[in-house]
Amino acid sequence: MTLTFWLQPTILRLLALCLLLGTAGASVFPVLSTHLASNLGIEPLWIGVFFGANTLAGIGVSLWLARRSDAGMSRMRILVISVSISMLGSIGLGYLDWYPALLLAGMIWFGLSSTAQPQLFALAREQVDDRQAALFQSVLRATISMSWIAGPPLAYVLFEVIGFRHLMLVTAGLFGLCLLLLPGLKDARMAPATTGVTVTDPRILGLTLVIVCLFAANSMYVVYMPIYVRDVLGLLSIAPGLLMGLAAGLEIPIMIGAGAQAYRWPLFSPLKVAALCGVFFYLGVWWFDSFSAMLALQIFNAGLVGLAAGLGISIFQTLMKDRLGMASTLYTNAIKIGSLIGSALGGVIAQVGGFDWVFLFCALLSLVALVLVYALGYNSASTSAKASS
């Protein structure tokens, strides 16, 4: 892929949209729970209900619209509607303080904003050929990751300086910029590939479960590692931020490098390496108790997230070429489901067995994902062999 490719107006616009959508999400999620607890005085149980209901709304709405888009509804129309409602929903989150109304606004915001990103990925996939797809999708995914490096710290600064309401107005402005960039993009539907691959295909179900396992483990680590580092290892409060920042910085070149070479790899190989990195990483976190060791282990953490997040979506899209909207949505929803399961399950494990058991269970989930990926590769190879004979 030459420099000319990356300088095309359509490609630059898609990259800018990914950056803006990622930054908008990064400006809400990190501070929303703090706003609910500190500013509105909502109890932890109802904060949990709020996020659980919003996650389910996001999954349900995005799946419904994915089916509609693959059946012929314009992706551009879906994007314009979802971004417009997300802009209004951001304002609602900032101004509402009555819990039922806030819950409704949150479900609308989560539902529609959860739709924008996979539909944008599907639209982007339709702009390039098969050889360019993996690298382009990896770069788009890396752009989202970059927005999450600077987004949360900046969101907390603005939260303290200008308050949550004005922060949500800034977020609405980011969605407004997205609306300005959308005109001019066009649906470029690929010819139906007649793959016969549906949501219930064993390979799709297995692939979804792999992503759920890997990101459930990742969620457990992200949620409970800061507490473990502070309370068990007795490290400085800045340590978790340094660990997360290093991992995020390493993920991006891994995403882009793997995407550039993806066409040389067998289909499921990136996920095999990602799951193996997960096993090494979580066992290392469990075994070692020094900060220097945890810093060194972040290369495995970056390998896990960089490969699973960067190329995972391309694998879904390769298997479901004639249903790109559903492929992209299944991938993003698998991450959400995994994150939801991980954050909830991690609390139970930490309560019963302590934080060491959390990381052991993360390693177990990565091992389960590794076994599943090998099974997927074996079944695909067997299917190909039967077809050729």
Coordinates of C-alpha atoms in Angstrom, one line a residue:
M1 CA 0.0 0.0 0.0
T2 CA 1.6 3.2 -1.2
L3 CA 1.6 6.7 0.2
T4 CA -0.9 7.6 -2.6
F5 CA -3.4 5.2 -1.1
W6 CA -3.2 6.7 2.4
L7 CA -3.5 10.3 1.0
Q8 CA -6.8 9.5 -0.8
P9 CA -9.5 11.9 0.5
T10 CA -11.8 8.9 1.3
I11 CA -9.1 7.1 3.3
L12 CA -8.1 10.2 5.2
R13 CA -11.7 10.9 6.0
L14 CA -12.3 7.3 7.3
L15 CA -9.2 7.6 9.5
A16 CA -10.4 10.9 10.9
L17 CA -13.8 9.5 11.7
C18 CA -12.2 6.6 13.6
L19 CA -10.1 9.0 15.6
L20 CA -13.1 11.2 16.4
L21 CA -15.4 8.3 17.3
G22 CA -12.7 6.7 19.5
T23 CA -12.0 10.0 21.2
A24 CA -15.8 10.6 21.9
G25 CA -16.0 7.2 23.5
A26 CA -12.9 7.8 25.5
S27 CA -14.2 11.0 26.8
V28 CA -17.4 9.4 28.3
F29 CA -16.6 5.9 29.6
P30 CA -13.7 6.7 32.0
V31 CA -15.6 9.4 33.9
L32 CA -19.2 8.4 33.7
S33 CA -19.1 6.1 36.7
T34 CA -17.4 8.9 38.7
H35 CA -20.0 11.4 37.7
L36 CA -22.9 9.0 38.7
A37 CA -21.3 8.3 42.1
S38 CA -19.8 11.6 43.0
N39 CA -22.0 14.2 41.4
L40 CA -25.4 12.4 41.5
G41 CA -24.9 10.2 44.5
I42 CA -26.1 7.1 42.8
E43 CA -25.5 3.8 44.7
P44 CA -23.1 1.2 43.3
L45 CA -25.9 -1.3 42.7
W46 CA -27.7 1.2 40.4
I47 CA -24.5 2.2 38.7
G48 CA -24.0 -1.5 37.8
V49 CA -27.6 -1.7 36.5
F50 CA -27.0 1.4 34.5
F51 CA -23.9 0.0 32.7
G52 CA -25.4 -3.5 32.4
A53 CA -28.6 -2.1 30.7
N54 CA -26.6 0.2 28.4
T55 CA -24.3 -2.7 27.3
L56 CA -27.3 -4.9 26.5
A57 CA -28.9 -2.0 24.6
G58 CA -25.7 -1.5 22.6
I59 CA -25.5 -5.2 21.7
G60 CA -29.2 -5.4 20.8
V61 CA -29.4 -2.3 18.7
S62 CA -26.1 -2.9 16.8
L63 CA -27.2 -6.5 15.9
W64 CA -30.5 -5.3 14.6
L65 CA -29.0 -2.6 12.5
A66 CA -26.3 -5.0 11.3
R67 CA -29.0 -7.3 9.9
R68 CA -30.7 -4.3 8.2
S69 CA -27.5 -3.0 6.7
D70 CA -26.5 -6.4 5.3
A71 CA -30.0 -6.7 3.9
G72 CA -29.6 -3.6 1.9
M73 CA -30.1 -0.6 4.1
S74 CA -27.6 2.2 3.4
R75 CA -24.7 2.1 5.9
M76 CA -24.3 5.8 5.3
R77 CA -27.9 6.4 6.5
I78 CA -27.3 4.2 9.6
L79 CA -24.1 6.2 10.3
V80 CA -25.8 9.6 10.0
I81 CA -28.6 8.5 12.2
S82 CA -26.4 6.9 14.9
V83 CA -23.9 9.8 15.0
S84 CA -26.8 12.4 15.2
I85 CA -28.5 10.5 18.0
S86 CA -25.2 10.0 19.8
M87 CA -24.6 13.7 19.7
L88 CA -28.0 14.4 21.3
G89 CA -27.5 11.6 23.8
S90 CA -24.3 13.1 24.9
I91 CA -26.1 16.4 25.8
G92 CA -28.7 14.3 27.6
L93 CA -26.1 12.6 29.7
G94 CA -24.7 15.9 30.7
Y95 CA -28.0 17.7 31.6
L96 CA -30.2 14.9 33.1
D97 CA -29.9 14.0 36.8
W98 CA -33.2 12.0 37.3
Y99 CA -32.1 8.3 37.2
P100 CA -34.9 6.9 34.9
A101 CA -34.4 9.6 32.3
L102 CA -30.6 9.3 32.6
L103 CA -30.9 5.5 32.1
L104 CA -33.0 6.0 29.0
A105 CA -30.6 8.6 27.6
G106 CA -27.7 6.2 28.4
M107 CA -29.4 3.3 26.6
I108 CA -30.0 5.5 23.5
W109 CA -26.4 6.8 23.6
F110 CA -24.8 3.4 24.1
G111 CA -27.1 1.7 21.6
L112 CA -26.5 4.1 18.7
S113 CA -22.8 4.9 19.4
S114 CA -22.2 1.2 19.6
T115 CA -23.6 0.9 16.0
A116 CA -21.4 3.7 14.5
Q117 CA -18.1 2.0 14.9
P118 CA -18.8 -1.4 13.4
Q119 CA -20.7 0.2 10.5
L120 CA -17.8 2.4 9.9
F121 CA -15.5 -0.6 9.8
A122 CA -17.8 -2.4 7.4
L123 CA -18.0 0.7 5.2
A124 CA -14.2 1.0 5.2
R125 CA -13.8 -2.7 4.3
E126 CA -15.9 -2.1 1.2
Q127 CA -13.4 0.5 -0.1
V128 CA -10.4 -1.8 -0.4
D129 CA -9.6 -5.2 -1.9
D130 CA -8.8 -8.4 0.0
R131 CA -5.0 -7.9 0.0
Q132 CA -5.3 -4.4 1.4
A133 CA -8.1 -5.2 3.9
A134 CA -6.2 -6.6 6.9
L135 CA -3.7 -3.7 7.0
F136 CA -6.3 -1.1 6.5
Q137 CA -8.5 -2.5 9.2
S138 CA -5.5 -2.8 11.6
V139 CA -4.6 0.8 11.0
L140 CA -8.2 1.9 11.7
R141 CA -8.2 -0.2 14.9
A142 CA -4.9 1.3 15.9
T143 CA -6.4 4.8 15.4
I144 CA -9.1 3.8 17.9
S145 CA -6.3 2.6 20.3
M146 CA -4.5 5.9 19.9
S147 CA -7.6 7.8 20.9
W148 CA -7.7 5.8 24.1
I149 CA -4.1 6.7 25.0
A150 CA -4.7 10.4 25.3
G151 CA -8.5 10.4 25.7
P152 CA -9.1 9.2 29.3
P153 CA -6.4 11.4 30.9
L154 CA -7.7 14.4 29.0
A155 CA -11.3 13.5 29.9
Y156 CA -10.4 13.5 33.6
V157 CA -8.6 16.8 33.3
L158 CA -11.7 18.4 31.7
F159 CA -13.9 16.7 34.2
E160 CA -12.1 18.4 37.0
V161 CA -11.7 21.8 35.3
I162 CA -15.0 22.3 33.4
G163 CA -17.3 19.7 34.9
F164 CA -19.1 16.7 33.4
R165 CA -21.9 18.8 31.7
H166 CA -19.4 20.8 29.7
L167 CA -17.3 17.7 29.0
M168 CA -20.4 16.1 27.4
L169 CA -20.9 19.3 25.3
V170 CA -17.3 18.7 24.1
T171 CA -18.2 15.1 23.3
A172 CA -21.3 16.3 21.4
G173 CA -19.0 18.6 19.4
L174 CA -16.8 15.6 18.4
F175 CA -19.9 13.8 17.1
G176 CA -20.8 17.0 15.3
L177 CA -17.4 17.0 13.6
C178 CA -18.2 13.4 12.5
L179 CA -21.4 14.6 10.9
L180 CA -19.4 17.1 8.9
L181 CA -17.0 14.4 7.6
L182 CA -19.7 11.9 6.6
P183 CA -21.1 13.6 3.5
G184 CA -19.2 12.5 0.5
L185 CA -18.6 8.9 1.6
K186 CA -20.6 6.4 -0.4
D187 CA -21.7 2.8 0.1
A188 CA -19.6 0.6 -2.1
R189 CA -21.2 -2.7 -1.7
M190 CA -19.0 -5.7 -2.6
A191 CA -20.5 -8.3 -4.9
P192 CA -22.2 -11.1 -2.8
A193 CA -19.6 -13.8 -2.1
T194 CA -22.3 -16.4 -1.4
T195 CA -20.1 -17.9 1.4
G196 CA -23.0 -19.6 3.0
V197 CA -21.5 -18.6 6.4
T198 CA -24.2 -17.5 8.9
V199 CA -24.1 -16.4 12.5
T200 CA -24.8 -19.9 13.6
D201 CA -21.9 -21.4 11.6
P202 CA -19.6 -23.4 14.0
R203 CA -16.6 -21.4 12.9
I204 CA -18.4 -18.0 13.6
L205 CA -19.6 -19.3 17.0
G206 CA -16.2 -20.6 17.9
L207 CA -14.5 -17.4 16.7
T208 CA -16.9 -15.3 18.8
L209 CA -16.2 -17.5 21.9
V210 CA -12.4 -17.0 21.3
I211 CA -12.8 -13.2 21.3
V212 CA -15.1 -13.4 24.4
C213 CA -12.5 -15.4 26.3
L214 CA -9.6 -13.2 25.4
F215 CA -11.3 -10.0 26.2
A216 CA -12.9 -11.3 29.4
A217 CA -9.3 -12.0 30.6
N218 CA -8.2 -8.6 29.4
S219 CA -11.1 -6.9 31.3
M220 CA -10.3 -8.8 34.5
Y221 CA -6.7 -7.7 34.3
V222 CA -7.5 -4.0 33.5
V223 CA -10.1 -3.7 36.3
Y224 CA -8.2 -5.6 39.1
M225 CA -4.5 -5.0 38.2
P226 CA -4.5 -1.5 39.7
I227 CA -5.9 -2.7 43.0
Y228 CA -3.4 -5.6 43.0
V229 CA -0.5 -3.4 42.3
R230 CA -1.4 -0.9 45.0
D231 CA -2.7 -3.1 47.8
V232 CA -0.8 -6.4 47.3
L233 CA 2.5 -5.3 45.8
G234 CA 2.6 -1.9 47.6
L235 CA 3.7 0.0 44.5
L236 CA 3.2 3.7 43.8
S237 CA -0.2 4.8 42.6
I238 CA 1.3 5.9 39.2
A239 CA 2.4 2.3 38.5
P240 CA -0.9 1.0 36.9
G241 CA -0.9 4.0 34.6
L242 CA 2.6 3.3 33.5
L243 CA 1.9 -0.3 32.8
M244 CA -1.3 0.5 30.8
G245 CA 0.4 3.3 28.9
L246 CA 3.4 1.0 27.9
A247 CA 1.0 -1.7 26.8
A248 CA -1.0 0.7 24.7
G249 CA 2.1 2.2 23.1
L250 CA 3.4 -1.3 22.1
E251 CA 0.0 -2.5 20.8
I252 CA -0.1 0.0 18.0
P253 CA 3.0 -1.0 16.1
I254 CA 2.1 -4.7 16.6
M255 CA -1.4 -4.0 15.1
I256 CA 0.0 -2.2 12.1
G257 CA 2.9 -4.6 11.5
A258 CA 0.7 -7.7 11.8
G259 CA -1.8 -6.1 9.5
A260 CA 0.9 -5.5 6.9
Q261 CA 1.9 -9.2 6.9
A262 CA -1.6 -10.7 7.5
Y263 CA -1.9 -12.0 4.0
R264 CA 1.1 -14.2 4.6
W265 CA -0.5 -15.9 7.6
P266 CA -3.0 -18.7 7.7
L267 CA -6.4 -17.3 8.7
F268 CA -6.5 -18.2 12.4
S269 CA -2.7 -18.0 13.1
P270 CA -2.8 -14.4 14.6
L271 CA -5.3 -15.5 17.2
K272 CA -3.1 -18.6 18.1
V273 CA -0.2 -16.2 18.8
A274 CA -2.5 -13.8 20.7
A275 CA -3.9 -16.5 23.0
L276 CA -0.4 -17.9 23.6
C277 CA 0.8 -14.4 24.5
G278 CA -2.1 -14.2 26.9
V279 CA -1.1 -17.5 28.6
F280 CA 2.5 -16.3 29.1
F281 CA 1.4 -12.8 30.2
Y282 CA -1.1 -13.7 32.9
L283 CA 1.1 -16.5 34.3
G284 CA 3.9 -14.0 34.4
V285 CA 1.8 -11.5 36.3
W286 CA 0.8 -14.2 38.7
W287 CA 4.3 -15.5 39.2
F288 CA 6.4 -12.3 39.4
D289 CA 5.9 -9.6 42.0
S290 CA 8.4 -6.9 40.8
F291 CA 7.5 -3.8 38.9
S292 CA 10.4 -4.3 36.4
A293 CA 9.1 -7.8 35.6
M294 CA 5.6 -6.5 35.0
L295 CA 7.0 -3.8 32.7
A296 CA 8.8 -6.5 30.7
L297 CA 5.7 -8.7 30.5
Q298 CA 3.8 -5.9 28.8
I299 CA 5.2 -7.0 25.4
F300 CA 3.0 -10.2 25.8
N301 CA 0.1 -8.1 26.8
A302 CA 0.6 -5.9 23.7
G303 CA 0.9 -9.0 21.6
L304 CA -2.4 -10.4 23.0
V305 CA -4.4 -7.2 22.5
G306 CA -2.6 -6.0 19.3
L307 CA -3.2 -9.2 17.4
A308 CA -6.7 -10.0 18.8
A309 CA -8.0 -6.5 18.4
G310 CA -6.1 -5.6 15.2
L311 CA -6.7 -8.8 13.1
G312 CA -9.8 -10.3 14.9
I313 CA -12.2 -8.1 12.9
S314 CA -10.5 -9.1 9.6
I315 CA -11.0 -12.8 10.3
F316 CA -14.7 -12.2 10.9
Q317 CA -14.9 -10.2 7.7
T318 CA -13.0 -12.9 5.7
L319 CA -15.4 -15.6 6.8
M320 CA -18.5 -13.4 6.2
K321 CA -17.6 -11.4 3.1
D322 CA -21.3 -11.0 2.1
R323 CA -22.3 -9.9 5.6
L324 CA -19.7 -7.3 6.5
G325 CA -22.1 -5.3 8.8
M326 CA -22.9 -8.4 10.9
A327 CA -19.2 -9.5 10.9
S328 CA -18.0 -6.2 12.3
T329 CA -20.8 -6.1 14.8
L330 CA -20.2 -9.6 16.0
Y331 CA -16.6 -8.7 16.6
T332 CA -17.3 -5.5 18.6
N333 CA -20.1 -7.2 20.6
A334 CA -17.9 -10.2 21.4
I335 CA -15.4 -7.7 23.0
K336 CA -18.2 -6.0 24.9
I337 CA -19.6 -9.3 26.2
G338 CA -16.2 -10.5 27.2
S339 CA -15.5 -7.2 29.0
L340 CA -18.8 -7.4 30.8
I341 CA -18.2 -11.1 31.9
G342 CA -14.6 -10.4 32.9
S343 CA -15.4 -7.4 35.1
A344 CA -18.2 -9.2 36.9
L345 CA -16.5 -12.6 37.2
G346 CA -13.2 -11.0 38.3
G347 CA -14.9 -9.5 41.4
V348 CA -16.3 -12.9 42.5
I349 CA -12.9 -14.6 42.0
A350 CA -11.0 -11.8 43.9
Q351 CA -13.5 -12.0 46.7
V352 CA -13.3 -15.8 47.1
G353 CA -9.7 -16.5 46.3
G354 CA -7.7 -13.2 46.2
F355 CA -6.2 -11.3 43.3
D356 CA -3.6 -14.1 42.5
W357 CA -6.5 -16.3 41.5
V358 CA -7.8 -13.6 39.1
F359 CA -4.7 -13.7 37.0
L360 CA -4.6 -17.5 37.1
F361 CA -8.1 -17.5 35.8
C362 CA -7.1 -15.1 33.1
A363 CA -4.4 -17.5 32.0
L364 CA -7.0 -20.3 32.0
L365 CA -9.3 -18.3 29.7
S366 CA -6.4 -17.6 27.3
L367 CA -5.6 -21.4 27.3
V368 CA -9.3 -22.1 26.5
A369 CA -9.1 -19.6 23.6
L370 CA -5.9 -21.2 22.3
V371 CA -7.6 -24.7 22.3
L372 CA -10.6 -23.2 20.5
V373 CA -8.5 -21.6 17.8
Y374 CA -6.6 -24.8 17.1
A375 CA -10.0 -26.6 16.8
L376 CA -11.2 -23.9 14.4
G377 CA -8.1 -24.3 12.3
Y378 CA -8.4 -28.1 12.2
N379 CA -12.1 -27.9 11.2
S380 CA -11.4 -25.4 8.5
A381 CA -8.6 -27.5 7.1
S382 CA -10.9 -30.6 7.2
T383 CA -13.6 -28.7 5.4
S384 CA -11.2 -27.5 2.7
A385 CA -9.9 -31.0 2.2
K386 CA -13.4 -32.4 1.8
A387 CA -14.3 -29.7 -0.7
S388 CA -11.3 -30.2 -2.8
S389 CA -11.8 -34.0 -3.0

